[in-house]
mmCIF file of C-alpha atoms in Angstrom:
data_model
loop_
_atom_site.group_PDB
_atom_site.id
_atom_site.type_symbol
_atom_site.label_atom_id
_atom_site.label_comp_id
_atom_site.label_asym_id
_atom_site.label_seq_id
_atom_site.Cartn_x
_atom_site.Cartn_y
_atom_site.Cartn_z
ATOM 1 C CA UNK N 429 125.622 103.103 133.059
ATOM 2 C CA UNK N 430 128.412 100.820 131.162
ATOM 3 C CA UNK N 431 131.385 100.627 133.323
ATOM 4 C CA UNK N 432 135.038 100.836 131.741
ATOM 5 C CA UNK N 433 135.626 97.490 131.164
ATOM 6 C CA UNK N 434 132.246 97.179 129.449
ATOM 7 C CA UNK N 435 133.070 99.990 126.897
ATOM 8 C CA UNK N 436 136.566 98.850 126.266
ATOM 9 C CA UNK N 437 135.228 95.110 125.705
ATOM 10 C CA UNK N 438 132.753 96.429 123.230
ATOM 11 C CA UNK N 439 135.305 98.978 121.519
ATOM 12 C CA UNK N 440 138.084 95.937 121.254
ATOM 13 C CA UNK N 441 135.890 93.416 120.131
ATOM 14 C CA UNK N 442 134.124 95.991 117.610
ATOM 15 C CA UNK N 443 137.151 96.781 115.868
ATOM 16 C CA UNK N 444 138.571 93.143 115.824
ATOM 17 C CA UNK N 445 135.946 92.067 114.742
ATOM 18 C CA UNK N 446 135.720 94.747 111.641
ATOM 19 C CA UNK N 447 139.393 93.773 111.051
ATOM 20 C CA UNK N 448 138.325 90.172 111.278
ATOM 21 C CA UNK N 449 135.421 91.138 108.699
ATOM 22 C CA UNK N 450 137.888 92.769 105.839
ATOM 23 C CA UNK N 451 140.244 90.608 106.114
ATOM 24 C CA UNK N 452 138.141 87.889 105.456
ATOM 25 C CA UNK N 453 136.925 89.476 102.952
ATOM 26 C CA UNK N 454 139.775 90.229 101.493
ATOM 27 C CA UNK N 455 140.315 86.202 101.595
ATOM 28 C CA UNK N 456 137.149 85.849 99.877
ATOM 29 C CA UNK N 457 137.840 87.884 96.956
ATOM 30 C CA UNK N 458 141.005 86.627 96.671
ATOM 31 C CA UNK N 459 139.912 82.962 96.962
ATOM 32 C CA UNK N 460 137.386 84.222 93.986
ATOM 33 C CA UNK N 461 139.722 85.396 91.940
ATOM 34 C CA UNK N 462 142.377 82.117 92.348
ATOM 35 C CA UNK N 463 139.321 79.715 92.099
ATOM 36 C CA UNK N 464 138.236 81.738 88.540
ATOM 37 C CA UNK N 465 141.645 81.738 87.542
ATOM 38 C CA UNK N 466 142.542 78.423 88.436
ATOM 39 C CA UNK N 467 139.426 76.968 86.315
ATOM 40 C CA UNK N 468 140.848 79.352 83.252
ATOM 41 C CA UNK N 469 144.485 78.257 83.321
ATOM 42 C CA UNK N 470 143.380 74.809 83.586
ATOM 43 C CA UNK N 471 141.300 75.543 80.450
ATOM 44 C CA UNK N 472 144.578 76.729 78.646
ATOM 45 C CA UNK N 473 146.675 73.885 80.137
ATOM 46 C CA UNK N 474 144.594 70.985 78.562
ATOM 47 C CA UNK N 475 143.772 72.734 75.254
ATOM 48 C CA UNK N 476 147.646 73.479 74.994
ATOM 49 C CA UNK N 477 148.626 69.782 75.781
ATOM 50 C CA UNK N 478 146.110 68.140 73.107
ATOM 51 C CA UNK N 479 147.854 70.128 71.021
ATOM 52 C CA UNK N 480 151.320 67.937 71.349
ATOM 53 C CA UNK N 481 148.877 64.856 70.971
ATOM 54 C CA UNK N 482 148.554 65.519 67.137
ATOM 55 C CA UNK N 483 150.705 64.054 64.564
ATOM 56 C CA UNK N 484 150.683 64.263 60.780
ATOM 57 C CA UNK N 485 152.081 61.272 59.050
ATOM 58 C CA UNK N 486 153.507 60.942 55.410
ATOM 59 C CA UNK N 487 152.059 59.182 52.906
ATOM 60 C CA UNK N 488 155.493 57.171 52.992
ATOM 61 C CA UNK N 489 155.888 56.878 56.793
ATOM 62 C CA UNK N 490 154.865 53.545 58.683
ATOM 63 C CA UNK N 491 152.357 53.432 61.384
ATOM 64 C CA UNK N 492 150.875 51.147 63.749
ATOM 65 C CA UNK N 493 147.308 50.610 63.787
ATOM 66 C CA UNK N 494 146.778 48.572 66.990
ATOM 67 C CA UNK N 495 148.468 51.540 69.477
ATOM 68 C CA UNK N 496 145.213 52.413 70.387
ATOM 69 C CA UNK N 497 145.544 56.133 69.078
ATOM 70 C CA UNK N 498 143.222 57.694 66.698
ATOM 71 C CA UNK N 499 143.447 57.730 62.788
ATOM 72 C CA UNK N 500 141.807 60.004 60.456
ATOM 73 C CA UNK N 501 142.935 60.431 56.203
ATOM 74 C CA UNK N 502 144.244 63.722 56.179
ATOM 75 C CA UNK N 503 145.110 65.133 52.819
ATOM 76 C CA UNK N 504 147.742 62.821 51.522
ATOM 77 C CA UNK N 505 148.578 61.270 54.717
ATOM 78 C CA UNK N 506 147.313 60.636 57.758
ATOM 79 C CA UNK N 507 146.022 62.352 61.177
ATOM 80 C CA UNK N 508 147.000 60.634 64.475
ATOM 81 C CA UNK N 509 145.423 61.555 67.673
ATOM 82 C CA UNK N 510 147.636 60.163 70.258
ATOM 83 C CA UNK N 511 145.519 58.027 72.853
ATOM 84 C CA UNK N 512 147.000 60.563 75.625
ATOM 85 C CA UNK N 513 144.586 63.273 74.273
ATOM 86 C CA UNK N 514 141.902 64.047 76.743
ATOM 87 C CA UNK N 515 138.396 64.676 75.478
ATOM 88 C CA UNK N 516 137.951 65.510 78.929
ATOM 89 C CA UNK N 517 139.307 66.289 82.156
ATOM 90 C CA UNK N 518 138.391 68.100 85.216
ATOM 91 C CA UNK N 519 135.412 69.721 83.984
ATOM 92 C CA UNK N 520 137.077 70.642 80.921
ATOM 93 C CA UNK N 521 135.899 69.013 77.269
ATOM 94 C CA UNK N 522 138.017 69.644 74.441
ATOM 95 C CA UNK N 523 137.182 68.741 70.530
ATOM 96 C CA UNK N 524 138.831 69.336 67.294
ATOM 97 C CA UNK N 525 137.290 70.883 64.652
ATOM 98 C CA UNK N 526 138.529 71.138 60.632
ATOM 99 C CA UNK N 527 137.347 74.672 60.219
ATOM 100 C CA UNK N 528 133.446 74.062 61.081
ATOM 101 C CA UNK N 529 133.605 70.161 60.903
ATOM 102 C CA UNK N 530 133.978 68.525 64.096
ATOM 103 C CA UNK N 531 136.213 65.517 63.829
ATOM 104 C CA UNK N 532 137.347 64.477 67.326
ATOM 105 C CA UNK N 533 136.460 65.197 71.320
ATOM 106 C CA UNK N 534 133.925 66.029 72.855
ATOM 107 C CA UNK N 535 131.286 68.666 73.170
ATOM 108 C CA UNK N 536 128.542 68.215 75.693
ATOM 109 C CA UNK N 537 127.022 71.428 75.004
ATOM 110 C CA UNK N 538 127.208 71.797 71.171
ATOM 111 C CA UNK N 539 129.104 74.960 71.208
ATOM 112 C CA UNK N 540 130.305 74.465 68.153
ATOM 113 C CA UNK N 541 132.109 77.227 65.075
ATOM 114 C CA UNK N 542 128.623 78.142 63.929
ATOM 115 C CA UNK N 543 127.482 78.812 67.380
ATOM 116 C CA UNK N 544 131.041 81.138 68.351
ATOM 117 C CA UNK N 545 133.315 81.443 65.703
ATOM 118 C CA UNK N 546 137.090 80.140 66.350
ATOM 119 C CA UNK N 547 139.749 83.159 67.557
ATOM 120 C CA UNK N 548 143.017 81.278 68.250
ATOM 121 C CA UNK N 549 144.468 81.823 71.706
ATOM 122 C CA UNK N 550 141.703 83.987 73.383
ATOM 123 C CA UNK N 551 139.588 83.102 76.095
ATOM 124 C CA UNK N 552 136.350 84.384 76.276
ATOM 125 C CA UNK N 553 133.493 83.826 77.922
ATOM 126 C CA UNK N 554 129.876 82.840 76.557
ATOM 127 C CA UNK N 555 126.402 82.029 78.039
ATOM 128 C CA UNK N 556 124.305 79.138 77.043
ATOM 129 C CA UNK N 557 121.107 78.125 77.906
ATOM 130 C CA UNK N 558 120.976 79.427 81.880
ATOM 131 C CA UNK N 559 125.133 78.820 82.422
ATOM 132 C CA UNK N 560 127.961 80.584 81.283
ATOM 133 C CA UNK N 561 131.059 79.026 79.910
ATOM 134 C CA UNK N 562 134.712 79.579 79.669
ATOM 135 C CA UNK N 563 135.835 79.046 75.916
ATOM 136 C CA UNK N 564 139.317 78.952 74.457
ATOM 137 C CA UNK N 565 140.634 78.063 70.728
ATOM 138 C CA UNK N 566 143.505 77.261 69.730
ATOM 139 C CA UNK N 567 144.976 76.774 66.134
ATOM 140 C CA UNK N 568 147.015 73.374 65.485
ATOM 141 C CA UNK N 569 150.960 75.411 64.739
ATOM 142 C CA UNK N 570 151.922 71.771 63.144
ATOM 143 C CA UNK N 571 152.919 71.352 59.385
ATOM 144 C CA UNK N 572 150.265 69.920 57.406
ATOM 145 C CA UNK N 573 147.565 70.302 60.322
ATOM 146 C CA UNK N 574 147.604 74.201 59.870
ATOM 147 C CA UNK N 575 142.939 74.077 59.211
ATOM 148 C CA UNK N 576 142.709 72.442 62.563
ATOM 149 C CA UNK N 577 141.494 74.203 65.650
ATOM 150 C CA UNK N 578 141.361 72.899 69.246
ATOM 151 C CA UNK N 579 138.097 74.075 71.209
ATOM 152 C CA UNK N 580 138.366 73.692 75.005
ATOM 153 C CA UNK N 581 135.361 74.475 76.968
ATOM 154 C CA UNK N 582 134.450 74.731 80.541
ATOM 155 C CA UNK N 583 131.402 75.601 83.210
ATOM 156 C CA UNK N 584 132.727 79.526 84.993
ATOM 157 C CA UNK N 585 131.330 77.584 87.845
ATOM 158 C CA UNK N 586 132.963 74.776 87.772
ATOM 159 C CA UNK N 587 135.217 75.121 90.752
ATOM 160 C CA UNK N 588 132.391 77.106 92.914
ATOM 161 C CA UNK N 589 131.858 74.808 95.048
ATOM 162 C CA UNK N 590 135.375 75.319 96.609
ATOM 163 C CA UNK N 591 134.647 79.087 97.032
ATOM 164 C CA UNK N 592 131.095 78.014 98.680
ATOM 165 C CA UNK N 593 133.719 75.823 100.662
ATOM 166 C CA UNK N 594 135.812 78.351 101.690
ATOM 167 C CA UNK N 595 132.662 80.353 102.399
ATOM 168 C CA UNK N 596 131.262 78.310 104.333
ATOM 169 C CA UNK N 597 134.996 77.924 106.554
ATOM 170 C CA UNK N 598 134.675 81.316 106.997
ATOM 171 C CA UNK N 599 131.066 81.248 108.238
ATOM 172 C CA UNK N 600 132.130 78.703 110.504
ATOM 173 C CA UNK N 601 135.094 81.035 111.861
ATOM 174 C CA UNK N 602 133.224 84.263 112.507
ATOM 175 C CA UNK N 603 131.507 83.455 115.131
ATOM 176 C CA UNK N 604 134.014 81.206 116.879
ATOM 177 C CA UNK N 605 136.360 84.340 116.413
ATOM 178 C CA UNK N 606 133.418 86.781 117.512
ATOM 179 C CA UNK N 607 133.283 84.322 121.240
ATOM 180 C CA UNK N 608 137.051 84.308 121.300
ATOM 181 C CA UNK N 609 137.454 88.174 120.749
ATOM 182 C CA UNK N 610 134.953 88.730 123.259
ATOM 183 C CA UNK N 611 136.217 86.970 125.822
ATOM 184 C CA UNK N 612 139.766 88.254 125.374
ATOM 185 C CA UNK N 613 138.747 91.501 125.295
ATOM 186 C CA UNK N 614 136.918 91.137 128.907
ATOM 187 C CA UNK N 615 140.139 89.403 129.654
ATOM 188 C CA UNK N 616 142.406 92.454 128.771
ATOM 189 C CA UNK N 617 140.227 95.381 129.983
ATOM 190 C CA UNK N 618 139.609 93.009 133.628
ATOM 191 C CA UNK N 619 143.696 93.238 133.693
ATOM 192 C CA UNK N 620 144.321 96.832 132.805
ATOM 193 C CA UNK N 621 141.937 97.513 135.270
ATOM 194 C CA UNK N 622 142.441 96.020 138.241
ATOM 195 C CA UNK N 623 145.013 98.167 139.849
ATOM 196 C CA UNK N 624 142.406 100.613 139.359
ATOM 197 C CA UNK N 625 139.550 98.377 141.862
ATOM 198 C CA UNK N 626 142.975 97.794 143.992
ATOM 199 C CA UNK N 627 143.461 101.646 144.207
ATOM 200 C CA UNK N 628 140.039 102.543 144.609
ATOM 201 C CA UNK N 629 139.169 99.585 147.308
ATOM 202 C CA UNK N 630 142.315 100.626 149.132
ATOM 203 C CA UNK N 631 140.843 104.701 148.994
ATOM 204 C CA UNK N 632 137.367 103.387 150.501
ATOM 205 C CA UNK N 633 139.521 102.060 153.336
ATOM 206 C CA UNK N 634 141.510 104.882 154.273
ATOM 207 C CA UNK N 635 138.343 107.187 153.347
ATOM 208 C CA UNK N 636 136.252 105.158 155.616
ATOM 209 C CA UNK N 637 138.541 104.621 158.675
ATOM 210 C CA UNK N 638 140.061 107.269 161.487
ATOM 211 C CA UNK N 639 143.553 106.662 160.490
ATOM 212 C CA UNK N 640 144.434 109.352 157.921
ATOM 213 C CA UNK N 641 148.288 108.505 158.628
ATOM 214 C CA UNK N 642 147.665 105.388 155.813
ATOM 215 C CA UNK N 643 148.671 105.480 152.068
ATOM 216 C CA UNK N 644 147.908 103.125 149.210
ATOM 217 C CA UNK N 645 150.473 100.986 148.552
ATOM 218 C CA UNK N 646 150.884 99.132 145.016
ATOM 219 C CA UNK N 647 153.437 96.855 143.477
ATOM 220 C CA UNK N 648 155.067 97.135 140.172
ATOM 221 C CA UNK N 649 152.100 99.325 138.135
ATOM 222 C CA UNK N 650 152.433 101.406 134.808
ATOM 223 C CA UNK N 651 153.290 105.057 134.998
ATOM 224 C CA UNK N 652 149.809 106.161 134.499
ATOM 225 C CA UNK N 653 148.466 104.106 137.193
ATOM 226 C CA UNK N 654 151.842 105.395 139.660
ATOM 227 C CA UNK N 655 151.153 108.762 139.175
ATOM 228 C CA UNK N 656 147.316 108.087 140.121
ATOM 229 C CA UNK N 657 148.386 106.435 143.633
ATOM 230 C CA UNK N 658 150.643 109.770 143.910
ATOM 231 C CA UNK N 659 148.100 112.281 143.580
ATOM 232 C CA UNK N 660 145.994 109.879 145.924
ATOM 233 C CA UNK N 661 148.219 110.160 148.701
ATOM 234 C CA UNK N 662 149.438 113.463 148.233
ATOM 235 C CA UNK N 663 145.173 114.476 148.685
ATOM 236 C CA UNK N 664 145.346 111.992 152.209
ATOM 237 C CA UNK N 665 148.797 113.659 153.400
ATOM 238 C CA UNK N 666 146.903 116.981 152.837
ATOM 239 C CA UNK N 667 143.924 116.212 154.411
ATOM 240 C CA UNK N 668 145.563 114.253 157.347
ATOM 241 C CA UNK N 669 147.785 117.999 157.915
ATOM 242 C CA UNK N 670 144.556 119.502 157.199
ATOM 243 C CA UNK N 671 142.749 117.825 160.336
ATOM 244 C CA UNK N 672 145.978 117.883 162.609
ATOM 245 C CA UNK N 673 145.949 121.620 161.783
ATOM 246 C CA UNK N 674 141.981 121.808 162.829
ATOM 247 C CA UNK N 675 142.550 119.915 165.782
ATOM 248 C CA UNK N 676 145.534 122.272 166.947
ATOM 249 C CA UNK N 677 143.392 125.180 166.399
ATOM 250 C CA UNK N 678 140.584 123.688 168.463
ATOM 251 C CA UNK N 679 142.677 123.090 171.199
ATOM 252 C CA UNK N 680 144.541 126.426 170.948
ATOM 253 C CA UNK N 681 141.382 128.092 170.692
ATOM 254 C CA UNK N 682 139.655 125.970 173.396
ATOM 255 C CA UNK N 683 143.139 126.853 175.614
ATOM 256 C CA UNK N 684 142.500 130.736 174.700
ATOM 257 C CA UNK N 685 138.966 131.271 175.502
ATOM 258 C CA UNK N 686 139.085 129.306 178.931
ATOM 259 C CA UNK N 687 141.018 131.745 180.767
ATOM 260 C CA UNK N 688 138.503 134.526 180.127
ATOM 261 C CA UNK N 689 135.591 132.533 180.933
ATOM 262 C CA UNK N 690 137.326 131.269 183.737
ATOM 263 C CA UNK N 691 137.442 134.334 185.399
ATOM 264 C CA UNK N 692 134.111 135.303 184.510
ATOM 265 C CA UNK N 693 132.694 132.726 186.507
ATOM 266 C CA UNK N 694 134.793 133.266 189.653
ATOM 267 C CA UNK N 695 134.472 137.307 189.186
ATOM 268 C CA UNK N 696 130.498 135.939 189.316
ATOM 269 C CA UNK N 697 130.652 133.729 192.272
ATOM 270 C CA UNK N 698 132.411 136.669 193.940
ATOM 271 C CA UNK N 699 129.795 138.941 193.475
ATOM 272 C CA UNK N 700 126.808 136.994 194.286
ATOM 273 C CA UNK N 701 128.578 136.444 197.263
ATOM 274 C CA UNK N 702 129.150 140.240 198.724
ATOM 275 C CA UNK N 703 126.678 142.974 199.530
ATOM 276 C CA UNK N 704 128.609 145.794 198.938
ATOM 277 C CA UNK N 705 127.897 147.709 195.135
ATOM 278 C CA UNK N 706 131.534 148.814 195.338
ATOM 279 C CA UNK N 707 132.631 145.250 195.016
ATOM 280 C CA UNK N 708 129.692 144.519 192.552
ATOM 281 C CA UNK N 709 131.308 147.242 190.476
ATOM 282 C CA UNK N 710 134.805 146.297 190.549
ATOM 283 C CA UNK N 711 133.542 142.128 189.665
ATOM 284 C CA UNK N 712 131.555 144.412 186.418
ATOM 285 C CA UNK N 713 134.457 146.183 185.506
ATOM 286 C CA UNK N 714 136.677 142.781 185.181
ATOM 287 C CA UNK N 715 133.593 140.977 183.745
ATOM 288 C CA UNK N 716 133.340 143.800 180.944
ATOM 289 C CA UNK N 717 137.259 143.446 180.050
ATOM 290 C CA UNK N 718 137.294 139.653 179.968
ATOM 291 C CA UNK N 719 133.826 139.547 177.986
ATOM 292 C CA UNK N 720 135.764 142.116 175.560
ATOM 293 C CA UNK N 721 138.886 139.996 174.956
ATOM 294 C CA UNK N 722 136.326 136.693 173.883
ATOM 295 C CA UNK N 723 134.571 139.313 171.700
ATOM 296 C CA UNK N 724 138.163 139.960 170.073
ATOM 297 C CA UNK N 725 138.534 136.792 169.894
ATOM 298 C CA UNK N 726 135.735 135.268 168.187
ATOM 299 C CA UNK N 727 136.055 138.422 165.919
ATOM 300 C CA UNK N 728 139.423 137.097 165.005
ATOM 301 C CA UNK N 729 138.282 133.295 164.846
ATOM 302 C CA UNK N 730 135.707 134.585 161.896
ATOM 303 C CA UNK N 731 138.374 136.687 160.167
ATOM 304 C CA UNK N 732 140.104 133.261 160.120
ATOM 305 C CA UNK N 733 137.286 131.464 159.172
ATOM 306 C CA UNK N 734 136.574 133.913 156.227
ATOM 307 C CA UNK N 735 140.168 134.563 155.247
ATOM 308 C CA UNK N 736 139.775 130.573 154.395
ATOM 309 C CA UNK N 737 136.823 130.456 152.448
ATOM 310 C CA UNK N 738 137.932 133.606 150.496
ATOM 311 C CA UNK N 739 134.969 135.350 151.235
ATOM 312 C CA UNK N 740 137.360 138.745 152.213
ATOM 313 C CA UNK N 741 140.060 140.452 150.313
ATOM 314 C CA UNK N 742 143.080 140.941 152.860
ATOM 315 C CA UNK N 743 145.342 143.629 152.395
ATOM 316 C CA UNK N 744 149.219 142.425 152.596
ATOM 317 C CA UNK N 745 151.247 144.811 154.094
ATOM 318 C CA UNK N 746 155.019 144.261 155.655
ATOM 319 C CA UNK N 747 155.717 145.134 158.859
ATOM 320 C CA UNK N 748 159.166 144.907 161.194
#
C-alpha cells in the first residue's frame, strides 16, 4: 500500500515532469523554426548584399584594373564585381548568371537556370541528389545590369547541427530535472506531512497510556491540520468524561447493591444461627425484600445499558 507521501511524490513529479516535457518541446519547435529561419534570412541577407557589389561602368568612365575586383565587357561598358562580393559564406554559395549563362560565383551543386528556372525574390526550396536546398533569386534592379540574376543557394540542413545541439542540451536536462523533481517532491510531501506523524505519534501516546486528561499539543500549523488536532481532542475529552462517567456509575452502583447484600448475609448468619422457624421466617421475609430491590436494580442497570446501545425505544413523557 503507497503511503501519502509516496502518491503525492509520484503525482508532483508526474505532472512536472509533463510540464517539463511540453515545454521543452515547445523549445524544440521553436529552436526549429529560428534555426530554419535563421539559415533562410541568411540566404536573403548575402544574395541581397552581392547585389550592392555590382557596378556598371561607362564606356567613358575610368577604372582601375589592379583593385583586385572583377571585370567582365558588358554591352558597351563594363561589369565590375566588387572584391567584397562573397561567392560564399556560411554555407551559403551565391553566382551570377546572364539569363542561363553563368558568369561569376560559385555553384557547388550545379543548380543552375536549366535545372530551376530564375523567379526574382522567392525562396523556394528544391531537392537534389539525396539533400534538399534552400534557393533564392534575385534580379540585378541596376541600370544597364537589368539581364542579370543573383542565385543564392544553401543546404535546409545547414544549421542542424545546432538543433541536434540544443537536442542534445535538452537530453542532458531531462533527466537531471527528472532527479531534481523527484527529490523535491519527497521534500515537499515529507514537510506537509509531518504535523500529520507529529499528530498521529502524539494520539498513539495518549491512546496507549492511562492518562486520558492529555491533549495534543502543536505549534504554529495550517488550518486544516488545527482543526484535525481539534476534533482529536474533542474525541479524548469525550472519552476521558466517558470513562469518569463509567467509573462513577461503577462505584454508585457498587455503593447501591452492597447494602442489600449486606443484609442478606447477616439476615443469613442470623438464621443459621437460631432454631426457632418463626425466626427462620422473619430472616426469609427480609431476605425476599432485599433479593427484590437487587432484582430492581439490575432490571434498571439493563434498561440503562440498553437505553445506551439504542436497542429500546423510550417513551418521553413530562412529569412535575
Amino acid at each position: 500500500m503507497k503511503t501519502i507521501r509516496a502518491k503525492i511524490t509520484i503525482w508532483f513529479s508526474a505532472l512536472f515532469m509533463v510540464l517539463v516535457m511540453v515545454v521543452m518541446a515547445l523549445l524544440f519547435l521553436v529552436g526549429r523554426y529560428t534555426v530554419y529561419s535563421s539559415t533562410q534570412d541568411r540566404l536573403r541577407e548575402l544574395v541581397s548584399a552581392n547585389v550592392d557589389e555590382l557596378e556598371y561602368i561607362e564606356p567613358d568612365e575610368h577604372w582601375d584594373a589592379e583593385r583586385g575586383d572583377v571585370y567582365f565587357p558588358w554591352g558597351e561598358g563594363t561589369l565590375e564585381i566588387d572584391d567584397d562580393f562573397l561567392t560564399s559564406a556560411n554555407g551559403v554559395y551565391v553566382s551570377l548568371y546572364d539569363g542561363d549563362s553563368f558568369l561569376h560565383g560559385e555553384d557547388p551543386i550545379g543548380l543552375g537556370p536549366d535545372a530551376l528556372p530564375l523567379s526574382d525574390s522567392q525562396l523556394r526550396k528544391t531537392k537534389y541528389g539525396r539533400d534538399e536546398y534552400y534557393v533564392f533569386d534575385m534580379r540585378v534592379p541596376i541600370e544597364g545590369l537589368e539581364s542579370l540574376w543573383l542565385r543564392g543557394v544553401i543546404d535546409t540542413d545547414e544549421d542542424v547541427p545546432v538543433l541536434l545541439r540544443v537536442s542534445l542540451y535538452i537530453l542532458i536536462a531531462l533527466p537531471i530535472l527528472a532527479v531534481l523533481t523527484i527529490y523535491g517532491g519527497y521534500r515537499l510531501a515529507k514537510r506537509a506531512l509531518q504535523p500529520l506523524h507529529d499528530i498521529s505519534a502524539q494520539a498513539s501516546s495518549i491512546g496507549s497510556g492511562s492518562d486520558l486528561t492529555r491533549r495534543i499539543e502543536t505549534g504554529r500549523e495550517s488550518e486544516e491540520t488545527q482543526r484535525l488536532v481539534d476534533a482529536f481532542n474533542a474525541m479524548f475529552e469525550r472519552l476521558h468524561n466517558s470513562f469518569e462517567a463509567e467509573k462513577q456509575f461503577t462505584s454508585d452502583a457498587s455503593h447501591e447493591l452492597r447494602t442489600p447484600v449486606s443484609v442478606i448475609l447477616a439476615e443469613c448468619e442470623y438464621a443459621l444461627s437460631e432454631d426457632d422457624p418463626a425466626e427462620w421466617r422473619e430472616a426469609l421475609e427480609v431476605i425476599s425484600r432485599q433479593g427484590a430491590k437487587m432484582s430492581r436494580m439490575i432490571d434498571d442497570l439493563l434498561t440503562f445499558t440498553r437505553i445506551e446501545r439504542g436497542t429500546i425505544a423510550v417513551k418521553w413523557e413530562e412529569i412535575d
